mmCIF file with all atom_site columns, C-alpha atoms in Angstrom:
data_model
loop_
_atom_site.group_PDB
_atom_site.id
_atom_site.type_symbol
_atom_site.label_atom_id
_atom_site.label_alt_id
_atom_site.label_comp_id
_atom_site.label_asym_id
_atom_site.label_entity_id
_atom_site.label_seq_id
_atom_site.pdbx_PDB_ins_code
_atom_site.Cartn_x
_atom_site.Cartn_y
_atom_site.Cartn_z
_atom_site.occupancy
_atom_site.B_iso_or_equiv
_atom_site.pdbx_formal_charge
_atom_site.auth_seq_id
_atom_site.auth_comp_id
_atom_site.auth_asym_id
_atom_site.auth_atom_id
_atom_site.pdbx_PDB_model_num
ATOM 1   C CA . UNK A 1 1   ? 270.705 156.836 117.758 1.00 0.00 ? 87  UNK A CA 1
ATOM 2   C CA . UNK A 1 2   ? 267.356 156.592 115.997 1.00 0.00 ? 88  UNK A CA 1
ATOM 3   C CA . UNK A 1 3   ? 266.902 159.445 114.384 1.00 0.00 ? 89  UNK A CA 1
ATOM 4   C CA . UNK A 1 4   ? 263.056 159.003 115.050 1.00 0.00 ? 90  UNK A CA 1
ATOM 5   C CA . UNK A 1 5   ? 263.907 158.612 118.566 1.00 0.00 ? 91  UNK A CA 1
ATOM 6   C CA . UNK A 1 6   ? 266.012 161.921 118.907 1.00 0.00 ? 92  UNK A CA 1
ATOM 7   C CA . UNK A 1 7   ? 265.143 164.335 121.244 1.00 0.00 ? 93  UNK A CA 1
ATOM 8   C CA . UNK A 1 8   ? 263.762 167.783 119.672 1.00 0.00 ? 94  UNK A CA 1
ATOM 9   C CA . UNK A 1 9   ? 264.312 171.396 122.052 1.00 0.00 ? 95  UNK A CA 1
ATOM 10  C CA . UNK A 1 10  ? 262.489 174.546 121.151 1.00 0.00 ? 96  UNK A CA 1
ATOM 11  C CA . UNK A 1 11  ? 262.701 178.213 122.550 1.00 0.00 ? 97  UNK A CA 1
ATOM 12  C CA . UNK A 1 12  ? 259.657 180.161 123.383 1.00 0.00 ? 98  UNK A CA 1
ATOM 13  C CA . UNK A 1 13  ? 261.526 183.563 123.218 1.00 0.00 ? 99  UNK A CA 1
ATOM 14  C CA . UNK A 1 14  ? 259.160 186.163 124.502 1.00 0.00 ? 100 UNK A CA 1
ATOM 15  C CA . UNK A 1 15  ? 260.082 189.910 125.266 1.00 0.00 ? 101 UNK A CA 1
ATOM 16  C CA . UNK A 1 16  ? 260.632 189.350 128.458 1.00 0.00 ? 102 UNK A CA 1
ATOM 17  C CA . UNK A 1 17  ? 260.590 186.330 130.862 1.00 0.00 ? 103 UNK A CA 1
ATOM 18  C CA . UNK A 1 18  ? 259.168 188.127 133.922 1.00 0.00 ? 104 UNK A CA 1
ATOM 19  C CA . UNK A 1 19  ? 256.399 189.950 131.745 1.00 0.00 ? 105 UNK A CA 1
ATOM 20  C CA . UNK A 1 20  ? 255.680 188.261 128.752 1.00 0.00 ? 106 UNK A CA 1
ATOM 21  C CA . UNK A 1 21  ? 253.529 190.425 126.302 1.00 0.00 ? 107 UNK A CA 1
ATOM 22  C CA . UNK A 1 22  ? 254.848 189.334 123.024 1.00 0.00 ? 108 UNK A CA 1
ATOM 23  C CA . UNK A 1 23  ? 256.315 185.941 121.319 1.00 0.00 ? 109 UNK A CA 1
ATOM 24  C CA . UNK A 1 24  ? 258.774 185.363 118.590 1.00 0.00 ? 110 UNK A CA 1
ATOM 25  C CA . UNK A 1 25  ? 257.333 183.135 116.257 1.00 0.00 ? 111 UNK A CA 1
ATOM 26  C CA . UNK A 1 26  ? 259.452 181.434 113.062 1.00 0.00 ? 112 UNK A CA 1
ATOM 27  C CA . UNK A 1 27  ? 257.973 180.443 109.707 1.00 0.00 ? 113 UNK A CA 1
ATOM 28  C CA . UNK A 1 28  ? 260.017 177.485 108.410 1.00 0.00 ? 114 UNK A CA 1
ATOM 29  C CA . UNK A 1 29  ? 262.224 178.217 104.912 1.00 0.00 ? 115 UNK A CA 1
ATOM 30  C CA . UNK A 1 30  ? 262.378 174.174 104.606 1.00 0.00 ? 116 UNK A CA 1
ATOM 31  C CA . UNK A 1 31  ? 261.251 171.632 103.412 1.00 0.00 ? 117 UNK A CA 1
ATOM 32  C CA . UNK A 1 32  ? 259.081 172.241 100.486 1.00 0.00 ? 118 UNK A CA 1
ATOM 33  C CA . UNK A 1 33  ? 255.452 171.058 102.571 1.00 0.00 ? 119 UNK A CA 1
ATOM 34  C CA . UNK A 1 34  ? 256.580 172.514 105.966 1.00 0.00 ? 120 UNK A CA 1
ATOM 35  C CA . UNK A 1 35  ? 257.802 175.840 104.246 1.00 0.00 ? 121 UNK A CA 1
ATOM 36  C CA . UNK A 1 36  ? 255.992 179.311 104.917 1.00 0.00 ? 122 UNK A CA 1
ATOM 37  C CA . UNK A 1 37  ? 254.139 177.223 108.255 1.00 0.00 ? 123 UNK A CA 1
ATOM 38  C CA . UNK A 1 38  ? 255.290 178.764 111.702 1.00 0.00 ? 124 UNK A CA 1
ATOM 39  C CA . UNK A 1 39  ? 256.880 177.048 114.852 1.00 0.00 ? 125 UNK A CA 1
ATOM 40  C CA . UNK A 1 40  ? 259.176 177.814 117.880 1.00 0.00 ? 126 UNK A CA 1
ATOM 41  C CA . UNK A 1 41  ? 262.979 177.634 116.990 1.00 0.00 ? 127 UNK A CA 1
ATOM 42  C CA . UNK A 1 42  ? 265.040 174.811 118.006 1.00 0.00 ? 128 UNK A CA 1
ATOM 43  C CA . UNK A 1 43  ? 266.919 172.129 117.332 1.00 0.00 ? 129 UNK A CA 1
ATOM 44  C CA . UNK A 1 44  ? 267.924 168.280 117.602 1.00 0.00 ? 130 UNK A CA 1
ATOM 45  C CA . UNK A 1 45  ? 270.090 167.103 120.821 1.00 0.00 ? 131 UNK A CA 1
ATOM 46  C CA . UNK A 1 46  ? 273.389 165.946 119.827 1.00 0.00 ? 132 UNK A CA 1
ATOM 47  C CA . UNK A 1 47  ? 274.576 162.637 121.588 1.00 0.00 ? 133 UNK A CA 1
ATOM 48  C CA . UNK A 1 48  ? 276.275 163.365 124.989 1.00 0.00 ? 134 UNK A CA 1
ATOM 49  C CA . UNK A 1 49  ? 274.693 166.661 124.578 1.00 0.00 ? 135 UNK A CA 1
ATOM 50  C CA . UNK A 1 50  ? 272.215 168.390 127.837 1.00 0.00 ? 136 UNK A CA 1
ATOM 51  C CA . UNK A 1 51  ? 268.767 169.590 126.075 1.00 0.00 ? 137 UNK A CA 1
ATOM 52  C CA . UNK A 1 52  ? 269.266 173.072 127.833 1.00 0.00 ? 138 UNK A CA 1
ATOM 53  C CA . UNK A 1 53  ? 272.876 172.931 126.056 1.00 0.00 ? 139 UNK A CA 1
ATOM 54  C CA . UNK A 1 54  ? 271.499 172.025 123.039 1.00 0.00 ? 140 UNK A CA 1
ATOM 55  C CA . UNK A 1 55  ? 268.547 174.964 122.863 1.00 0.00 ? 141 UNK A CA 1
ATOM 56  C CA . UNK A 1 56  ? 271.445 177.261 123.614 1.00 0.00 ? 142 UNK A CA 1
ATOM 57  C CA . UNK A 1 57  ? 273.789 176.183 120.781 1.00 0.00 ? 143 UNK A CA 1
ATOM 58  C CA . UNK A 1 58  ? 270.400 175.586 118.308 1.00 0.00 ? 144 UNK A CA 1
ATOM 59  C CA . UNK A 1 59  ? 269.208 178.942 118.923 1.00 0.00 ? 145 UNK A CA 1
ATOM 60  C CA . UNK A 1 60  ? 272.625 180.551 118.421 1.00 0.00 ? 146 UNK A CA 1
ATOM 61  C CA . UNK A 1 61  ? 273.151 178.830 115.368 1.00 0.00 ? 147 UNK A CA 1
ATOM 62  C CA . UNK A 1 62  ? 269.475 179.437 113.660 1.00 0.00 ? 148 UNK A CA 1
ATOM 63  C CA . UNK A 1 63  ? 268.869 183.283 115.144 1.00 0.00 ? 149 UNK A CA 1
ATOM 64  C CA . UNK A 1 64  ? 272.631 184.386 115.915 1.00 0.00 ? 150 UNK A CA 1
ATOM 65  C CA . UNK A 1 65  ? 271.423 185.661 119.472 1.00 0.00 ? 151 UNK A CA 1
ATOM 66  C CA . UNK A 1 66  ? 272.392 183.843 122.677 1.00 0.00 ? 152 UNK A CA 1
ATOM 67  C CA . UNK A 1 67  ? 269.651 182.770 125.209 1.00 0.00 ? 153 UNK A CA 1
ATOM 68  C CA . UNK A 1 68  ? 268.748 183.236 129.092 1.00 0.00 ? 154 UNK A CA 1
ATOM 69  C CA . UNK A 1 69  ? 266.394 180.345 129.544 1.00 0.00 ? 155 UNK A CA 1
ATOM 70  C CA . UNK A 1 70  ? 263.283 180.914 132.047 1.00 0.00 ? 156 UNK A CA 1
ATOM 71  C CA . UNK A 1 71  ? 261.013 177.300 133.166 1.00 0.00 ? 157 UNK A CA 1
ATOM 72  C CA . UNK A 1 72  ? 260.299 174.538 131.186 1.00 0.00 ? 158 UNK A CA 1
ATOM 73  C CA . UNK A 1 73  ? 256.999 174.517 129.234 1.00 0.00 ? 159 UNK A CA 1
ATOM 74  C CA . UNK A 1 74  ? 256.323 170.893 129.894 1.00 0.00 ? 160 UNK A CA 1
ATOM 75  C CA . UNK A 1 75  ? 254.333 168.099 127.704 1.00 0.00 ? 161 UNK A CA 1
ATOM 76  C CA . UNK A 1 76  ? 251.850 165.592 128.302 1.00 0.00 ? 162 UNK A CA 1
ATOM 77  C CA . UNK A 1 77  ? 254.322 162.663 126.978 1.00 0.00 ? 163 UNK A CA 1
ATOM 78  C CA . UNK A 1 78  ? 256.683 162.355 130.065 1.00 0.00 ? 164 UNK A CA 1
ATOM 79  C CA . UNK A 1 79  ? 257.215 166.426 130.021 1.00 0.00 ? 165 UNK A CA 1
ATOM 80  C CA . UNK A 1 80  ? 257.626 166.416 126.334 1.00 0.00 ? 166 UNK A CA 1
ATOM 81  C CA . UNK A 1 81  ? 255.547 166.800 123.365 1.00 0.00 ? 167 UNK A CA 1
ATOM 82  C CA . UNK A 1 82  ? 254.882 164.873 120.168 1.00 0.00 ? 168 UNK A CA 1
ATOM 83  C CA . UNK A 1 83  ? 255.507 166.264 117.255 1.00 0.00 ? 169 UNK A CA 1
ATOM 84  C CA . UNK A 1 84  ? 256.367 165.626 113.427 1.00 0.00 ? 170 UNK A CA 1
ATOM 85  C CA . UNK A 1 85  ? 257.571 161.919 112.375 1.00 0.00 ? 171 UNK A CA 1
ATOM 86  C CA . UNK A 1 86  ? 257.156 160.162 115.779 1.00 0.00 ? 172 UNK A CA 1
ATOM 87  C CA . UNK A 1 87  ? 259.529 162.948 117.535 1.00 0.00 ? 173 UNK A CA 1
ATOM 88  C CA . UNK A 1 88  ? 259.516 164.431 121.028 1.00 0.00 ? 174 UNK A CA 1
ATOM 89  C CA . UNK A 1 89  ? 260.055 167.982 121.923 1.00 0.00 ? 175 UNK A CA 1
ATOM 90  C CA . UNK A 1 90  ? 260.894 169.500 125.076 1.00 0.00 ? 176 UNK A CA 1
ATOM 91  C CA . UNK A 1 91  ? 260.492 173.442 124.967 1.00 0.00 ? 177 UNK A CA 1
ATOM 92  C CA . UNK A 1 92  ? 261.560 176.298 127.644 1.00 0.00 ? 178 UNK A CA 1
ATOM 93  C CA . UNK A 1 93  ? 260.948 180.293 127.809 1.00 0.00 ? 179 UNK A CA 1
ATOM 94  C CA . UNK A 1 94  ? 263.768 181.733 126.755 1.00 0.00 ? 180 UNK A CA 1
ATOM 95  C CA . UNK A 1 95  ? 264.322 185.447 126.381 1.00 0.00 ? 181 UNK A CA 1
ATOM 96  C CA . UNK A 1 96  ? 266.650 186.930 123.739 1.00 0.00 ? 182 UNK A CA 1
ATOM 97  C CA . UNK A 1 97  ? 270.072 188.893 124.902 1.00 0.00 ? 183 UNK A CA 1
ATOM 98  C CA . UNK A 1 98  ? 269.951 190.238 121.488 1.00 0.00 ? 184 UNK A CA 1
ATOM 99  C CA . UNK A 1 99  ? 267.782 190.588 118.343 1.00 0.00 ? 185 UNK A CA 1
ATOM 100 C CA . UNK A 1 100 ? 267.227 188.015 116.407 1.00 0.00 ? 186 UNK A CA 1
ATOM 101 C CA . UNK A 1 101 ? 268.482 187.731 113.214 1.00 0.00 ? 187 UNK A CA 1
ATOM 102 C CA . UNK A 1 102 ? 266.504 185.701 110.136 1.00 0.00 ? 188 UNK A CA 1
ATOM 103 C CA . UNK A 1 103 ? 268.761 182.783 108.454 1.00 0.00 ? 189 UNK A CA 1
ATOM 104 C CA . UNK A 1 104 ? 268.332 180.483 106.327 1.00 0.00 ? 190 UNK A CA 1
ATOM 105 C CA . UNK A 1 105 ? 266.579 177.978 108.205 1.00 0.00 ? 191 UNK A CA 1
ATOM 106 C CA . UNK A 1 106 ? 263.499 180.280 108.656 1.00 0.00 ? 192 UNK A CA 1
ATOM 107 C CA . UNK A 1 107 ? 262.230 182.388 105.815 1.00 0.00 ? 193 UNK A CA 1
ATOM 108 C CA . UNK A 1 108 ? 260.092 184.965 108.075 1.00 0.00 ? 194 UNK A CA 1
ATOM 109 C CA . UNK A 1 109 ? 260.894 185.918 111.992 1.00 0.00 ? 195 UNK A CA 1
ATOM 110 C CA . UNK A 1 110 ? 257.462 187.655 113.567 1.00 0.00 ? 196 UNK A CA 1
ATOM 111 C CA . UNK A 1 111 ? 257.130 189.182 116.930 1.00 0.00 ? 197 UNK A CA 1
ATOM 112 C CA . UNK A 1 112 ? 253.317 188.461 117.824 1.00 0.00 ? 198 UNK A CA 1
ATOM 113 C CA . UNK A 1 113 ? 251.201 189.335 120.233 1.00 0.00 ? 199 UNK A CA 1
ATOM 114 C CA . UNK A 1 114 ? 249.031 186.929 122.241 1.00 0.00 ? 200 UNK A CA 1
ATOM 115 C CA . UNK A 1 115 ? 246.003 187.593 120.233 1.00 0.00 ? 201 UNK A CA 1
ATOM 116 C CA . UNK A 1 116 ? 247.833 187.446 116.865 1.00 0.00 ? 202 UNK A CA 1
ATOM 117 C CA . UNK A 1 117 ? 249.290 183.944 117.000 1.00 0.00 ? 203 UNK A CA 1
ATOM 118 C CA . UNK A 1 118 ? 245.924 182.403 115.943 1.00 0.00 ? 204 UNK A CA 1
ATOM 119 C CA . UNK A 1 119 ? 246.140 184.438 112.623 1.00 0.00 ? 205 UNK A CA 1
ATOM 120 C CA . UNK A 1 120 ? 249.322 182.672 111.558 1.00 0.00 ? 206 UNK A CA 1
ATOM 121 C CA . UNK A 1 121 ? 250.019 179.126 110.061 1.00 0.00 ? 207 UNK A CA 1
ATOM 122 C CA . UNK A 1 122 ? 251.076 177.084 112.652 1.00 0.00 ? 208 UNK A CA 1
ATOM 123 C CA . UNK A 1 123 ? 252.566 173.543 112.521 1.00 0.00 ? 209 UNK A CA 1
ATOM 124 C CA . UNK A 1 124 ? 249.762 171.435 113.491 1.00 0.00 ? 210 UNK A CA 1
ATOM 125 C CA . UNK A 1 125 ? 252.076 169.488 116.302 1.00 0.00 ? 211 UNK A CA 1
ATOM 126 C CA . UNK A 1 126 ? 253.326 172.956 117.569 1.00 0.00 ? 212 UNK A CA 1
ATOM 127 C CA . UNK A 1 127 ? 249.724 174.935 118.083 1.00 0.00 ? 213 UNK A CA 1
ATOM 128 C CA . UNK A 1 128 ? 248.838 172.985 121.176 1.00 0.00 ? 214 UNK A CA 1
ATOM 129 C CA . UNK A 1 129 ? 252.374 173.842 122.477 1.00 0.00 ? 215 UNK A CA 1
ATOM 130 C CA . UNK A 1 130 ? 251.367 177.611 121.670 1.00 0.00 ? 216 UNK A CA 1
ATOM 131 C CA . UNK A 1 131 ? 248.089 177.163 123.602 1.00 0.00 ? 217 UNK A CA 1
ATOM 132 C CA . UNK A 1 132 ? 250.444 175.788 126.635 1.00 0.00 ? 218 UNK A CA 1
ATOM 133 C CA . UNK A 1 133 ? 252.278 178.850 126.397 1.00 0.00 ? 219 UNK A CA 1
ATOM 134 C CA . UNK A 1 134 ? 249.518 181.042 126.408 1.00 0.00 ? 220 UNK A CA 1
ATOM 135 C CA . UNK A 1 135 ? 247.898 178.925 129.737 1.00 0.00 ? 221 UNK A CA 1
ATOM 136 C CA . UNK A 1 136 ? 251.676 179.536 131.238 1.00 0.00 ? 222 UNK A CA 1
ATOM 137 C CA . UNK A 1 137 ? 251.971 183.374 130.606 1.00 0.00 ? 223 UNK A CA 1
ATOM 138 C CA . UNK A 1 138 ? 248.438 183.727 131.260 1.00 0.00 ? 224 UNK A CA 1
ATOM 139 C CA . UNK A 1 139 ? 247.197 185.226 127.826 1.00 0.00 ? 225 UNK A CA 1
ATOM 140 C CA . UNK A 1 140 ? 244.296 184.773 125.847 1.00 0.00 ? 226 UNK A CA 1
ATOM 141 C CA . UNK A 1 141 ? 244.994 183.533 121.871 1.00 0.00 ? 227 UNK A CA 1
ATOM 142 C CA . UNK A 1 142 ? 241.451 182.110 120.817 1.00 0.00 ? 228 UNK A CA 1
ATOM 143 C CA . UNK A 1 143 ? 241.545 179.434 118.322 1.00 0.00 ? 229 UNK A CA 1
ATOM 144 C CA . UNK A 1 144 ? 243.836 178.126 115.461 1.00 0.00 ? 230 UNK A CA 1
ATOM 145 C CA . UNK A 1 145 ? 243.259 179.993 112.377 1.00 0.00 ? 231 UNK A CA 1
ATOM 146 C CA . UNK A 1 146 ? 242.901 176.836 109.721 1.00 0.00 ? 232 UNK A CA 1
ATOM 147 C CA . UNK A 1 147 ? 244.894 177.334 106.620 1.00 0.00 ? 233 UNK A CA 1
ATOM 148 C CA . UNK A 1 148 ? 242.910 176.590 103.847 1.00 0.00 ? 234 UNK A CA 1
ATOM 149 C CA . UNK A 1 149 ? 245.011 176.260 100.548 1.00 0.00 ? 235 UNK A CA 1
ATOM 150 C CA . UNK A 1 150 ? 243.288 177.291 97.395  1.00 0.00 ? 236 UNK A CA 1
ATOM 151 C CA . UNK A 1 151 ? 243.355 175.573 94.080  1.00 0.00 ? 237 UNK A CA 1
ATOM 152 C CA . UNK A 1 152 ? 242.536 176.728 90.393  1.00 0.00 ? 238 UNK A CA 1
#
């Protein structure tokens, strides 16, 4: 398989999938020009591997928390969305059946409210998924925060 061509799955995890008030966002720990910027969690789809299989095992393996998936948050690219080098992701609501933990893949775990998630450093391929989220649970988040990086 192409590894350009492989199939991407992320988690919005909010509090809870029948009222959603809050979303757990993740700050990447790698690598170097993606670190410290925030996306959803998730994962690459293994060959012979289901994407909802695959968002299970990913988020297992980068939060240590299993998963109860809620609907798909779908795309404009055939129910998926573009995102870094040419990929496609496919991303569901997901609620947590137990806290998160931080690993090494991410170097910061936030729990953010709707009107928060502008404030943070998003990935630019993974704000427009945010704003779908927001559109799905109904909340207001306003627009991207840029991230201007200062130099001496």
């Amino acid at each position: 398989m192409d590894p350009d061509s492989q199939l991407v799955v992320a988690a919005a995890i909010v509090d809870s999938l029948e009222q959603p008030t809050r979303l757990l966002c993740a700050a990447r720990a790698y690598p170097e020009e993606l670190k410290g910027m925030f996306e959803l969690p998730g994962g690459k789809v293994k060959t012979q591997e289901g994407p909802e299989d695959a968002l299970i095992r990913e988020i297992r393996e980068e939060l240590n928390t299993g998963i109860m998936l809620g609907a798909e948050i779908p795309g404009p690219t055939n129910g998926a969305w573009p995102i870094l080098h040419g990929r496609h992701m496919r991303v569901w609501a997901a609620q947590a059946s137990e806290n998160p933990q931080l690993t090494a893949v991410h170097s910061r775990l936030v729990v953010c409210a709707p009107k928060d998630l502008n404030t943070l450093p998003w990935l630019p391929t993974n704000w427009p998924i945010v704003e779908a989220i927001a559109d799905a649970f109904g909340w207001s988040v306003g627009e991207k925060c840029e991230t201007v990086e200062v130099t001496k």
